[in-house]
Amino acid sequence: MKAGIIGLGAMGAPMARNLARTGYLSGVWNRTYSRAEAAARELSVTCAHDPAELARLVDIMFVCVSADTDVLEVMQAMQPGLNSDHVVIDVSTVSSDTARRAARMLAHSGAAFLDAPVSGGVEGARKGTLAMMVGGDETVLNRVRPLLEAITGRIVHMGEVGAGQGAKAVNQVMAAGINQAVTEALAFGQAQGLDMKKLVDVISGGAAGNWFLEHRGLTMTQGLFAPGFKLALHHKDLKICRQMMIGLGVHAELVDKTLKEYADLMEQGCGDEDISALYRLKKPQ
Amino acid sequence: MKAGIIGLGAMGAPMARNLARTGYLSGVWNRTYSRAEAAARELSVTCAHDPAELARLVDIMFVCVSADTDVLEVMQAMQPGLNSDHVVIDVSTVSSDTARRAARMLAHSGAAFLDAPVSGGVEGARKGTLAMMVGGDETVLNRVRPLLEAITGRIVHMGEVGAGQGAKAVNQVMAAGINQAVTEALAFGQAQGLDMKKLVDVISGGAAGNWFLEHRGLTMTQGLFAPGFKLALHHKDLKICRQMMIGLGVHAELVDKTLKEYADLMEQGCGDEDISALYRLKKPQ
């Protein structure tokens, strides 16, 4: 199997490296073409001129972009190069609806589609320790599993097309709430004058322990907000989640609060910072 | 060194077992005397008739009770048995003020005091994997460290008397926020009809991963709320935290929301359930 990847951003680039390391990667494409050229040189693979050309080179197409419209545009653009032997795997975070629309678009060519969003940050993408939530046909998943395992060992089949994005939406809501929890609590610790390094260390080992505290706790209290996961992107995801939650009639109070606070921060020019920049609004004055 | 322990509840009993296993435990006392007798028989140690008698038997006194007043009463009651060779270690969760008052009360007898609250649930107490946050003199801490290591390997010296409880207060605030995050997010997943076992498994491996999700995620969605950590006790802790936060001028919005919702649940008779019973208010209808 030969793989191509579209989208070489903060998450796509390290995934491409891991695919290249195992020998699966044959080509890349990126909207900002210079980035694709640089990656192709680094990884000694082909730099395609458009998504359809990349599709003709490979069997398995990975897509790792930011927005729902980007995913649909890329699907459209690769169509001329696809046939029924192709599997398209979208690792972007978009809505379940977009996943289902993408699958329907590909049905013309006979190509199979999996939605396979991931969580675990840029660290997880680099180290190959992401959590991957897969929606789509399980036989197809098993066929491409060796390639997915080049990206991460933690792969869970959630159900039909869209179920991967459904699980990722839950993940994004939980991440918002945890951001609220960690920022409010650490501000309290800093106001007490506690040693923040020791505090983060000890709490990480107990019943309030969490990934976000371990990876972003200390830096946020030092005023360091390099992404990581850009606040404006989480804001985009949470807007989609909120729509889904309202539709299902479940509480979305933490999501509402986080959307409002992220919007305030974006207005202050912090949209490109890590989501831990929420600490700016919580830290002791 | 010989140790005694006062308070054989959900956390105290497994700690007593771990102290006994390493040969340090000499005696126990408990307000409900029958519980002390049962533990003394099981662990082949002395059952003291009152805290002062226990103090005369041992050098190191552990205290593991529920409320601030309980801690101060126990300190008072053990006074006649204490001398300057004693170290009293309070592993209960109380306020930093109570820790400082306890230390002052003991100063008469010359006994040393450490506040050493723990986090990690009943599972952590059983397995010896608690996070312990210690306030008090570091020389004293190093003297009793072998005993503390019988209880857990993760011991962090946070500062002066009261700093252990200060760190634990931060832990309790974070735990409240995480409870909000996990319950709101899992309700969203259940409303989508996702497989909850797979969902908890995959999210636990990503950037929203946390102890509470791993240990209480699945059971809460099954309507199982056996403690664990009793909701009414967390409510008690959060009231203390809220006072401290208001005094320091930091945001306490998640704490306020959690206090209100816990109070509603306590009114419905759920105070003795695990804190994950918050899911009762969030689950899809």
Coordinates of C-alpha atoms in Angstrom, one line a residue:
Chain A
M1 CA 0.0 0.0 0.0
K2 CA 1.2 3.5 -0.9
A3 CA 0.0 6.5 1.0
G4 CA -0.4 10.2 0.3
I5 CA -1.2 13.0 2.7
I6 CA -2.9 16.3 2.1
G7 CA -2.3 19.0 4.7
L8 CA 1.1 19.4 6.4
G9 CA 0.2 21.6 9.3
A10 CA 1.0 21.2 13.1
M11 CA -0.6 17.7 13.1
G12 CA -0.2 16.6 9.5
A13 CA 3.5 17.2 9.3
P14 CA 4.5 14.8 12.1
M15 CA 2.0 12.2 10.9
A16 CA 3.6 12.4 7.5
R17 CA 7.0 11.8 9.1
N18 CA 5.7 8.7 10.9
L19 CA 4.2 7.4 7.7
A20 CA 7.5 8.0 5.8
R21 CA 9.5 6.3 8.6
T22 CA 7.6 3.1 8.0
G23 CA 8.0 3.3 4.3
Y24 CA 4.3 3.8 3.4
L25 CA 4.5 7.5 2.3
S26 CA 4.8 8.1 -1.5
G27 CA 3.6 11.7 -1.9
V28 CA 2.3 14.9 -0.3
W29 CA 0.2 17.9 -1.3
N30 CA -0.5 21.1 0.6
R31 CA -2.4 24.3 -0.2
T32 CA 0.6 26.4 0.6
Y33 CA 2.8 24.7 -2.1
S34 CA 6.2 25.7 -0.6
R35 CA 5.3 23.7 2.5
A36 CA 4.6 20.6 0.4
E37 CA 7.9 21.0 -1.5
A38 CA 9.9 21.3 1.7
A39 CA 8.2 18.2 3.2
A40 CA 8.7 16.2 0.0
R41 CA 12.4 17.0 0.0
E42 CA 12.8 16.2 3.7
L43 CA 10.9 12.9 3.4
S44 CA 12.2 12.0 -0.2
V45 CA 8.7 11.6 -1.6
T46 CA 6.8 13.1 -4.5
C47 CA 5.4 16.6 -4.3
A48 CA 2.0 16.4 -6.2
H49 CA 0.7 19.5 -8.0
D50 CA -2.9 18.9 -7.1
P51 CA -5.0 16.4 -5.0
A52 CA -6.0 14.4 -8.1
E53 CA -2.4 13.9 -9.1
L54 CA -1.6 12.7 -5.6
A55 CA -4.5 10.3 -5.8
R56 CA -3.2 8.7 -9.0
L57 CA 0.1 8.0 -7.3
V58 CA -1.3 6.2 -4.2
D59 CA -4.0 3.8 -2.8
I60 CA -4.5 5.5 0.5
M61 CA -5.2 9.2 0.8
F62 CA -4.9 10.9 4.2
V63 CA -6.5 14.3 4.7
C64 CA -5.5 16.6 7.6
V65 CA -6.9 20.1 7.2
S66 CA -8.7 22.5 9.5
A67 CA -12.2 23.4 8.4
D68 CA -15.3 21.5 7.2
T69 CA -15.2 23.4 3.9
D70 CA -11.5 22.5 3.4
V71 CA -12.4 18.8 3.7
L72 CA -15.2 19.0 1.1
E73 CA -13.1 21.1 -1.3
V74 CA -10.2 18.6 -1.1
M75 CA -12.6 15.7 -1.7
Q76 CA -13.9 17.4 -4.8
A77 CA -10.4 18.2 -6.0
M78 CA -9.2 14.6 -5.7
Q79 CA -12.2 13.0 -7.4
P80 CA -10.7 12.8 -10.9
G81 CA -7.8 10.7 -9.6
L82 CA -9.9 8.2 -7.5
N83 CA -11.1 4.8 -8.3
S84 CA -12.8 1.9 -6.3
D85 CA -9.4 0.7 -5.0
H86 CA -8.8 3.9 -3.0
V87 CA -9.4 4.5 0.6
V88 CA -9.7 8.1 1.8
I89 CA -9.0 8.7 5.5
D90 CA -9.9 12.1 6.9
V91 CA -8.0 12.7 10.2
S92 CA -9.2 16.3 10.4
T93 CA -11.7 17.4 13.1
V94 CA -15.0 18.3 11.4
S95 CA -18.7 17.6 12.0
S96 CA -20.2 14.1 11.6
D97 CA -22.4 15.7 8.9
T98 CA -19.3 16.7 6.9
A99 CA -17.9 13.2 7.3
R100 CA -21.2 11.7 5.9
R101 CA -21.2 14.2 3.0
A102 CA -17.6 13.4 2.2
A103 CA -18.4 9.7 2.1
R104 CA -21.3 10.3 -0.3
M105 CA -19.2 12.5 -2.6
L106 CA -16.6 9.7 -2.9
A107 CA -19.3 7.1 -3.5
H108 CA -19.3 8.1 -7.3
S109 CA -15.8 6.9 -7.8
G110 CA -16.3 3.8 -5.6
A111 CA -13.6 4.9 -3.1
A112 CA -14.1 4.0 0.5
F113 CA -14.1 6.7 3.3
L114 CA -13.1 6.6 6.9
D115 CA -13.4 9.5 9.4
A116 CA -10.5 9.1 11.8
P117 CA -10.0 12.2 13.9
V118 CA -7.2 12.1 16.5
S119 CA -6.5 13.6 19.9
G120 CA -3.2 13.9 21.8
G121 CA -1.7 17.2 20.7
V122 CA 1.3 17.8 18.6
E123 CA 3.3 15.8 21.2
G124 CA 1.1 12.8 20.4
A125 CA 1.4 13.3 16.7
R126 CA 5.2 13.3 17.0
K127 CA 5.5 10.4 19.3
G128 CA 2.8 8.3 17.7
T129 CA 0.7 8.1 20.8
L130 CA -2.5 9.8 19.5
A131 CA -6.0 8.4 20.3
M132 CA -7.7 7.8 16.9
M133 CA -11.5 7.5 16.7
V134 CA -12.7 5.8 13.5
G135 CA -16.0 5.8 11.8
G136 CA -16.8 3.7 8.7
D137 CA -16.7 0.1 7.4
E138 CA -14.7 -2.2 9.8
T139 CA -13.4 -4.3 6.9
V140 CA -11.9 -1.2 5.3
L141 CA -10.4 -0.2 8.6
N142 CA -8.7 -3.5 9.0
R143 CA -7.3 -3.3 5.5
V144 CA -5.6 0.1 6.2
R145 CA -4.8 -0.7 9.9
P146 CA -1.0 -1.2 9.2
L147 CA -0.8 2.4 7.9
L148 CA -2.8 3.8 10.8
E149 CA -0.5 1.9 13.2
A150 CA 2.4 3.9 11.7
I151 CA 0.5 7.0 13.1
T152 CA -0.6 5.6 16.4
G153 CA -1.2 2.4 18.4
R154 CA -4.5 3.5 19.9
I155 CA -7.2 3.0 17.3
V156 CA -10.8 2.5 18.2
H157 CA -13.6 1.7 15.8
M158 CA -16.6 3.8 16.9
G159 CA -19.2 2.7 14.3
E160 CA -20.5 3.9 10.9
V161 CA -19.1 6.9 9.0
G162 CA -19.5 10.0 11.3
A163 CA -19.1 8.1 14.6
G164 CA -15.4 9.0 14.7
Q165 CA -16.3 12.7 14.5
G166 CA -19.1 12.2 17.0
A167 CA -16.5 10.8 19.5
K168 CA -14.1 13.6 18.7
A169 CA -16.8 16.2 19.4
V170 CA -17.2 14.6 22.8
N171 CA -13.5 14.9 23.2
Q172 CA -13.5 18.6 22.3
V173 CA -16.3 19.3 24.8
M174 CA -14.4 17.5 27.5
A175 CA -11.2 19.4 26.6
A176 CA -13.0 22.7 27.0
G177 CA -14.3 21.7 30.4
I178 CA -10.9 20.5 31.5
N179 CA -9.3 23.8 30.3
Q180 CA -11.9 25.6 32.6
A181 CA -11.1 23.3 35.5
V182 CA -7.3 23.5 35.3
T183 CA -7.2 27.3 34.7
E184 CA -9.6 28.1 37.6
A185 CA -7.8 25.7 39.9
L186 CA -4.2 26.8 39.1
A187 CA -5.1 30.5 39.4
F188 CA -6.3 29.6 43.0
G189 CA -2.9 27.9 43.6
Q190 CA -0.9 30.8 42.2
A191 CA -3.0 33.3 44.3
Q192 CA -2.0 31.2 47.4
G193 CA 1.6 31.6 46.5
L194 CA 2.2 27.9 46.1
D195 CA 5.2 26.5 44.2
M196 CA 3.5 25.8 40.8
K197 CA 6.0 23.2 39.6
K198 CA 5.4 21.1 42.8
L199 CA 1.7 21.7 42.6
V200 CA 1.3 20.5 39.0
D201 CA 3.5 17.5 39.8
V202 CA 1.6 16.4 42.9
I203 CA -1.9 17.0 41.5
S204 CA -1.0 15.1 38.3
G205 CA -0.6 12.0 40.4
G206 CA -4.0 12.0 42.1
A207 CA -7.7 11.8 41.3
A208 CA -7.7 15.2 39.6
G209 CA -4.8 14.2 37.3
N210 CA -5.2 14.9 33.6
W211 CA -3.2 15.2 30.4
F212 CA -3.8 18.9 30.0
L213 CA -2.4 19.7 33.5
E214 CA 0.7 17.6 32.9
H215 CA 1.4 19.1 29.5
R216 CA 0.2 22.8 29.8
G217 CA -0.2 23.4 33.6
L218 CA 3.3 24.8 34.3
T219 CA 3.7 26.8 31.1
M220 CA 0.3 28.6 31.5
T221 CA 1.2 29.8 34.9
Q222 CA 4.5 31.1 33.4
G223 CA 2.6 33.1 30.7
L224 CA 3.8 30.8 27.9
F225 CA 1.0 30.0 25.4
A226 CA 2.8 28.7 22.3
P227 CA 0.5 26.2 20.5
G228 CA -0.1 23.3 20.9
F229 CA -3.7 23.5 19.9
K230 CA -4.7 26.9 18.6
L231 CA -7.5 28.6 20.6
A232 CA -9.3 29.8 17.4
L233 CA -9.5 26.2 16.1
H234 CA -10.9 24.9 19.3
H235 CA -13.5 27.8 19.2
K236 CA -14.4 26.6 15.6
D237 CA -14.8 23.0 16.9
L238 CA -16.9 24.0 19.9
K239 CA -19.3 26.0 17.7
I240 CA -20.0 22.8 15.8
C241 CA -20.3 20.8 19.1
R242 CA -22.8 23.4 20.5
Q243 CA -25.1 23.0 17.4
M244 CA -25.1 19.2 17.9
M245 CA -25.7 19.5 21.7
I246 CA -28.6 21.9 21.2
G247 CA -30.1 19.6 18.6
L248 CA -29.8 16.6 21.0
G249 CA -31.2 18.6 24.0
V250 CA -28.2 18.1 26.3
H251 CA -26.6 20.7 28.6
A252 CA -23.9 22.8 27.0
E253 CA -23.1 25.2 29.8
L254 CA -19.3 24.7 29.9
V255 CA -19.2 24.9 26.1
D256 CA -21.2 28.2 26.1
K257 CA -18.9 29.7 28.8
T258 CA -15.8 28.6 26.9
L259 CA -17.1 29.9 23.5
K260 CA -17.7 33.3 25.1
E261 CA -14.3 33.5 26.8
Y262 CA -12.4 32.2 23.7
A263 CA -14.2 34.9 21.7
D264 CA -13.0 37.6 24.2
L265 CA -9.5 36.3 23.8
M266 CA -9.7 36.2 20.0
E267 CA -10.8 39.8 20.1
Q268 CA -7.7 40.6 22.1
G269 CA -5.6 39.0 19.4
C270 CA -4.9 35.6 21.2
G271 CA -6.6 33.3 18.6
D272 CA -3.3 31.8 17.4
E273 CA -2.1 31.0 21.0
D274 CA -2.6 27.7 22.7
I275 CA -6.0 27.0 24.3
S276 CA -4.2 27.3 27.7
A277 CA -4.2 31.1 27.0
L278 CA -7.6 30.9 28.8
Y279 CA -5.4 31.3 31.9
R280 CA -5.1 35.0 30.9
L281 CA -8.7 35.5 32.0
K282 CA -8.3 33.5 35.3
K283 CA -4.9 34.3 36.7
P284 CA -4.7 36.3 39.9
Q285 CA -4.5 40.1 39.4
Chain B
M1 CA 9.2 4.0 64.8
K2 CA 5.7 2.9 65.8
A3 CA 2.6 4.3 64.2
G4 CA -1.0 4.7 65.3
I5 CA -3.9 5.7 63.2
I6 CA -7.1 7.5 64.2
G7 CA -10.0 7.2 61.7
L8 CA -10.6 4.0 59.8
G9 CA -13.1 5.1 57.2
A10 CA -12.9 4.6 53.4
M11 CA -9.4 6.1 53.2
G12 CA -8.1 5.4 56.7
A13 CA -8.7 1.7 56.6
P14 CA -6.7 0.9 53.5
M15 CA -3.9 3.2 54.7
A16 CA -3.9 1.3 58.1
R17 CA -3.5 -2.0 56.1
N18 CA -0.5 -0.6 54.2
L19 CA 1.1 0.6 57.4
A20 CA 0.5 -2.8 59.0
R21 CA 1.9 -4.7 56.0
T22 CA 5.2 -2.9 56.4
G23 CA 5.3 -3.6 60.2
Y24 CA 4.9 0.1 61.3
L25 CA 1.4 -0.1 62.7
S26 CA 1.1 -0.6 66.5
G27 CA -2.4 0.6 67.3
V28 CA -5.7 2.1 66.1
W29 CA -8.6 4.2 67.4
N30 CA -11.9 5.1 65.9
R31 CA -14.9 7.1 67.1
T32 CA -17.2 4.2 66.2
Y33 CA -15.4 1.8 68.6
S34 CA -16.6 -1.5 67.0
R35 CA -14.8 -0.5 63.8
A36 CA -11.5 0.0 65.6
E37 CA -11.9 -3.4 67.3
A38 CA -12.5 -5.1 64.0
A39 CA -9.5 -3.4 62.4
A40 CA -7.3 -4.2 65.4
R41 CA -8.2 -7.9 65.2
E42 CA -7.7 -8.0 61.4
L43 CA -4.3 -6.3 61.6
S44 CA -3.1 -7.8 64.9
V45 CA -2.5 -4.4 66.6
T46 CA -3.7 -2.8 69.8
C47 CA -7.2 -1.2 70.0
A48 CA -6.8 1.9 72.1
H49 CA -9.7 3.2 74.2
D50 CA -9.0 6.9 73.5
P51 CA -6.6 9.0 71.4
A52 CA -4.3 9.8 74.4
E53 CA -3.9 6.1 75.1
L54 CA -3.0 5.5 71.5
A55 CA -0.5 8.4 71.6
R56 CA 1.3 6.8 74.6
L57 CA 1.8 3.5 72.6
V58 CA 3.4 5.1 69.5
D59 CA 5.7 7.8 68.2
I60 CA 3.9 8.7 65.0
M61 CA 0.1 9.5 65.0
F62 CA -1.8 9.5 61.8
V63 CA -5.2 11.2 61.7
C64 CA -7.7 10.5 58.9
V65 CA -11.1 12.0 59.7
S66 CA -13.7 14.0 57.7
A67 CA -14.3 17.5 59.2
D68 CA -12.3 20.4 60.5
T69 CA -13.9 20.1 63.9
D70 CA -13.1 16.4 64.1
V71 CA -9.4 17.1 63.5
L72 CA -9.3 19.7 66.3
E73 CA -11.2 17.5 68.7
V74 CA -8.9 14.6 68.1
M75 CA -5.9 16.9 68.6
Q76 CA -7.3 18.0 71.9
A77 CA -8.1 14.4 73.0
M78 CA -4.6 13.1 72.2
Q79 CA -2.8 15.9 74.1
P80 CA -2.4 14.1 77.4
G81 CA -0.5 11.3 75.7
L82 CA 1.9 13.5 73.6
N83 CA 5.5 14.6 74.2
S84 CA 8.2 16.3 72.1
D85 CA 9.2 13.0 70.5
H86 CA 5.8 12.7 68.7
V87 CA 5.0 13.6 65.2
V88 CA 1.3 14.0 64.3
I89 CA 0.4 13.6 60.6
D90 CA -3.0 14.8 59.5
V91 CA -4.0 13.1 56.2
S92 CA -7.6 14.4 56.4
T93 CA -8.7 17.1 54.0
V94 CA -9.4 20.3 56.0
S95 CA -8.6 24.0 55.6
S96 CA -5.1 25.5 55.8
D97 CA -6.3 27.5 58.8
T98 CA -7.3 24.3 60.6
A99 CA -3.9 22.8 59.9
R100 CA -2.2 25.9 61.4
R101 CA -4.5 25.8 64.5
A102 CA -3.7 22.1 65.0
A103 CA 0.0 22.8 64.8
R104 CA -0.4 25.5 67.4
M105 CA -2.4 23.3 69.7
L106 CA 0.3 20.6 69.6
A107 CA 3.1 23.2 70.3
H108 CA 2.3 22.9 74.1
S109 CA 3.5 19.3 74.2
G110 CA 6.4 19.9 71.8
A111 CA 5.0 17.4 69.3
A112 CA 5.6 18.2 65.6
F113 CA 2.8 18.5 63.1
L114 CA 2.5 17.8 59.4
D115 CA -0.5 18.3 57.2
A116 CA -0.4 15.6 54.5
P117 CA -3.7 15.4 52.7
V118 CA -3.9 12.8 49.9
S119 CA -5.6 12.4 46.5
G120 CA -6.2 9.3 44.4
G121 CA -9.4 7.8 45.7
V122 CA -10.0 4.6 47.6
E123 CA -8.3 2.8 44.7
G124 CA -5.1 4.9 45.4
A125 CA -5.4 4.3 49.1
R126 CA -5.6 0.5 48.6
K127 CA -2.8 0.3 46.0
G128 CA -0.5 2.8 47.6
T129 CA -0.6 5.2 44.7
L130 CA -1.9 8.3 46.4
A131 CA -0.6 11.8 45.7
M132 CA 0.4 13.2 49.1
M133 CA 0.8 17.0 49.6
V134 CA 2.8 17.8 52.7
G135 CA 3.1 21.0 54.7
G136 CA 5.4 21.5 57.7
D137 CA 9.1 21.2 58.6
E138 CA 11.1 19.3 56.0
T139 CA 13.4 17.7 58.6
V140 CA 10.4 16.2 60.3
L141 CA 9.1 15.1 56.9
N142 CA 12.3 13.3 56.2
R143 CA 12.3 11.6 59.6
V144 CA 8.8 10.1 59.0
R145 CA 9.3 9.5 55.2
P146 CA 9.7 5.7 55.5
L147 CA 6.3 5.5 57.1
L148 CA 4.7 7.8 54.5
E149 CA 6.3 5.6 51.8
A150 CA 4.3 2.7 53.3
I151 CA 1.2 4.6 52.3
T152 CA 2.4 6.0 48.9
G153 CA 5.5 6.6 46.7
R154 CA 4.4 10.1 45.6
I155 CA 5.1 12.5 48.4
V156 CA 5.7 16.2 47.6
H157 CA 6.7 18.8 50.2
M158 CA 4.7 21.9 49.4
G159 CA 6.0 24.3 52.2
E160 CA 5.1 25.4 55.7
V161 CA 2.2 24.0 57.8
G162 CA -1.0 24.6 55.8
A163 CA 0.7 24.4 52.4
G164 CA -0.3 20.8 52.0
Q165 CA -4.0 21.7 52.6
G166 CA -3.6 24.7 50.2
A167 CA -2.5 22.3 47.5
K168 CA -5.3 19.9 48.3
A169 CA -7.8 22.7 48.0
V170 CA -6.5 23.4 44.5
N171 CA -6.9 19.6 43.8
Q172 CA -10.5 19.7 45.0
V173 CA -11.4 22.7 42.8
M174 CA -9.9 20.9 39.8
A175 CA -11.8 17.7 40.6
A176 CA -15.0 19.7 40.7
G177 CA -14.3 21.2 37.3
I178 CA -13.3 17.9 35.8
N179 CA -16.5 16.3 37.2
Q180 CA -18.4 19.1 35.3
A181 CA -16.3 18.5 32.1
V182 CA -16.7 14.7 32.1
T183 CA -20.4 14.6 32.9
E184 CA -21.3 17.3 30.3
A185 CA -19.2 15.6 27.6
L186 CA -20.3 12.0 28.3
A187 CA -24.0 13.0 28.3
F188 CA -23.4 14.4 24.8
G189 CA -21.8 11.1 23.8
Q190 CA -24.7 9.1 25.2
A191 CA -27.2 11.4 23.5
Q192 CA -25.4 10.6 20.2
G193 CA -25.9 6.9 20.9
L194 CA -22.1 6.2 20.9
D195 CA -20.7 3.0 22.5
M196 CA -19.8 4.4 25.9
K197 CA -17.1 1.8 26.7
K198 CA -15.3 2.5 23.5
L199 CA -15.7 6.3 23.9
V200 CA -14.3 6.3 27.5
D201 CA -11.4 4.1 26.3
V202 CA -10.4 6.2 23.3
I203 CA -10.8 9.6 24.9
S204 CA -8.7 8.4 27.9
G205 CA -5.8 8.0 25.5
G206 CA -5.9 11.6 24.1
A207 CA -5.5 15.2 25.2
A208 CA -8.7 15.2 27.2
G209 CA -7.6 12.1 29.1
N210 CA -8.0 12.2 32.9
W211 CA -8.1 9.9 36.0
F212 CA -11.8 10.6 36.7
L213 CA -12.9 9.6 33.2
E214 CA -10.9 6.4 33.4
H215 CA -12.2 5.4 36.8
R216 CA -15.7 6.8 36.9
G217 CA -16.6 7.4 33.2
L218 CA -18.3 4.1 32.3
T219 CA -20.0 3.5 35.7
M220 CA -21.7 6.9 35.7
T221 CA -23.2 6.3 32.3
Q222 CA -24.5 3.0 33.6
G223 CA -26.2 4.8 36.6
L224 CA -23.7 3.3 39.1
F225 CA -22.7 5.8 41.8
A226 CA -21.2 3.7 44.6
P227 CA -18.4 5.8 46.4
G228 CA -15.6 6.4 45.8
F229 CA -15.6 9.9 47.1
K230 CA -18.9 10.9 48.7
L231 CA -20.6 13.9 47.1
A232 CA -21.5 15.5 50.5
L233 CA -17.8 15.4 51.5
H234 CA -16.7 17.1 48.3
H235 CA -19.5 19.7 48.9
K236 CA -18.0 20.3 52.4
D237 CA -14.5 20.7 50.9
L238 CA -15.7 23.1 48.2
K239 CA -17.4 25.4 50.7
I240 CA -14.0 25.8 52.3
C241 CA -12.3 26.3 49.0
R242 CA -14.9 28.9 48.0
Q243 CA -14.2 31.0 51.1
M244 CA -10.5 30.9 50.4
M245 CA -11.0 31.8 46.7
I246 CA -13.3 34.8 47.5
G247 CA -10.7 36.0 50.0
L248 CA -7.9 35.8 47.4
G249 CA -10.1 37.5 44.7
V250 CA -9.9 34.7 42.1
H251 CA -12.7 33.3 39.9
A252 CA -14.8 30.6 41.5
E253 CA -17.4 30.0 38.9
L254 CA -17.0 26.3 38.5
V255 CA -17.0 25.9 42.2
D256 CA -20.2 28.0 42.6
K257 CA -21.9 25.9 39.9
T258 CA -20.8 22.6 41.4
L259 CA -21.8 23.7 45.0
K260 CA -25.3 24.5 43.7
E261 CA -25.7 21.3 41.8
Y262 CA -24.3 19.1 44.6
A263 CA -26.8 20.9 47.0
D264 CA -29.6 19.9 44.7
L265 CA -28.4 16.3 44.6
M266 CA -28.1 16.2 48.4
E267 CA -31.7 17.4 48.7
Q268 CA -32.7 14.5 46.5
G269 CA -30.9 12.1 48.9
C270 CA -27.7 11.5 46.9
G271 CA -25.2 12.9 49.3
D272 CA -23.8 9.5 50.1
E273 CA -23.3 8.6 46.5
D274 CA -20.0 9.1 44.6
I275 CA -19.4 12.6 43.2
S276 CA -20.0 11.1 39.7
A277 CA -23.7 11.2 40.6
L278 CA -23.5 14.7 39.1
Y279 CA -24.2 12.8 35.9
R280 CA -27.9 12.4 37.2
L281 CA -28.3 16.1 36.3
K282 CA -26.6 16.0 32.9
K283 CA -27.6 12.7 31.3
P284 CA -29.8 12.8 28.3
Q285 CA -33.6 12.7 29.1

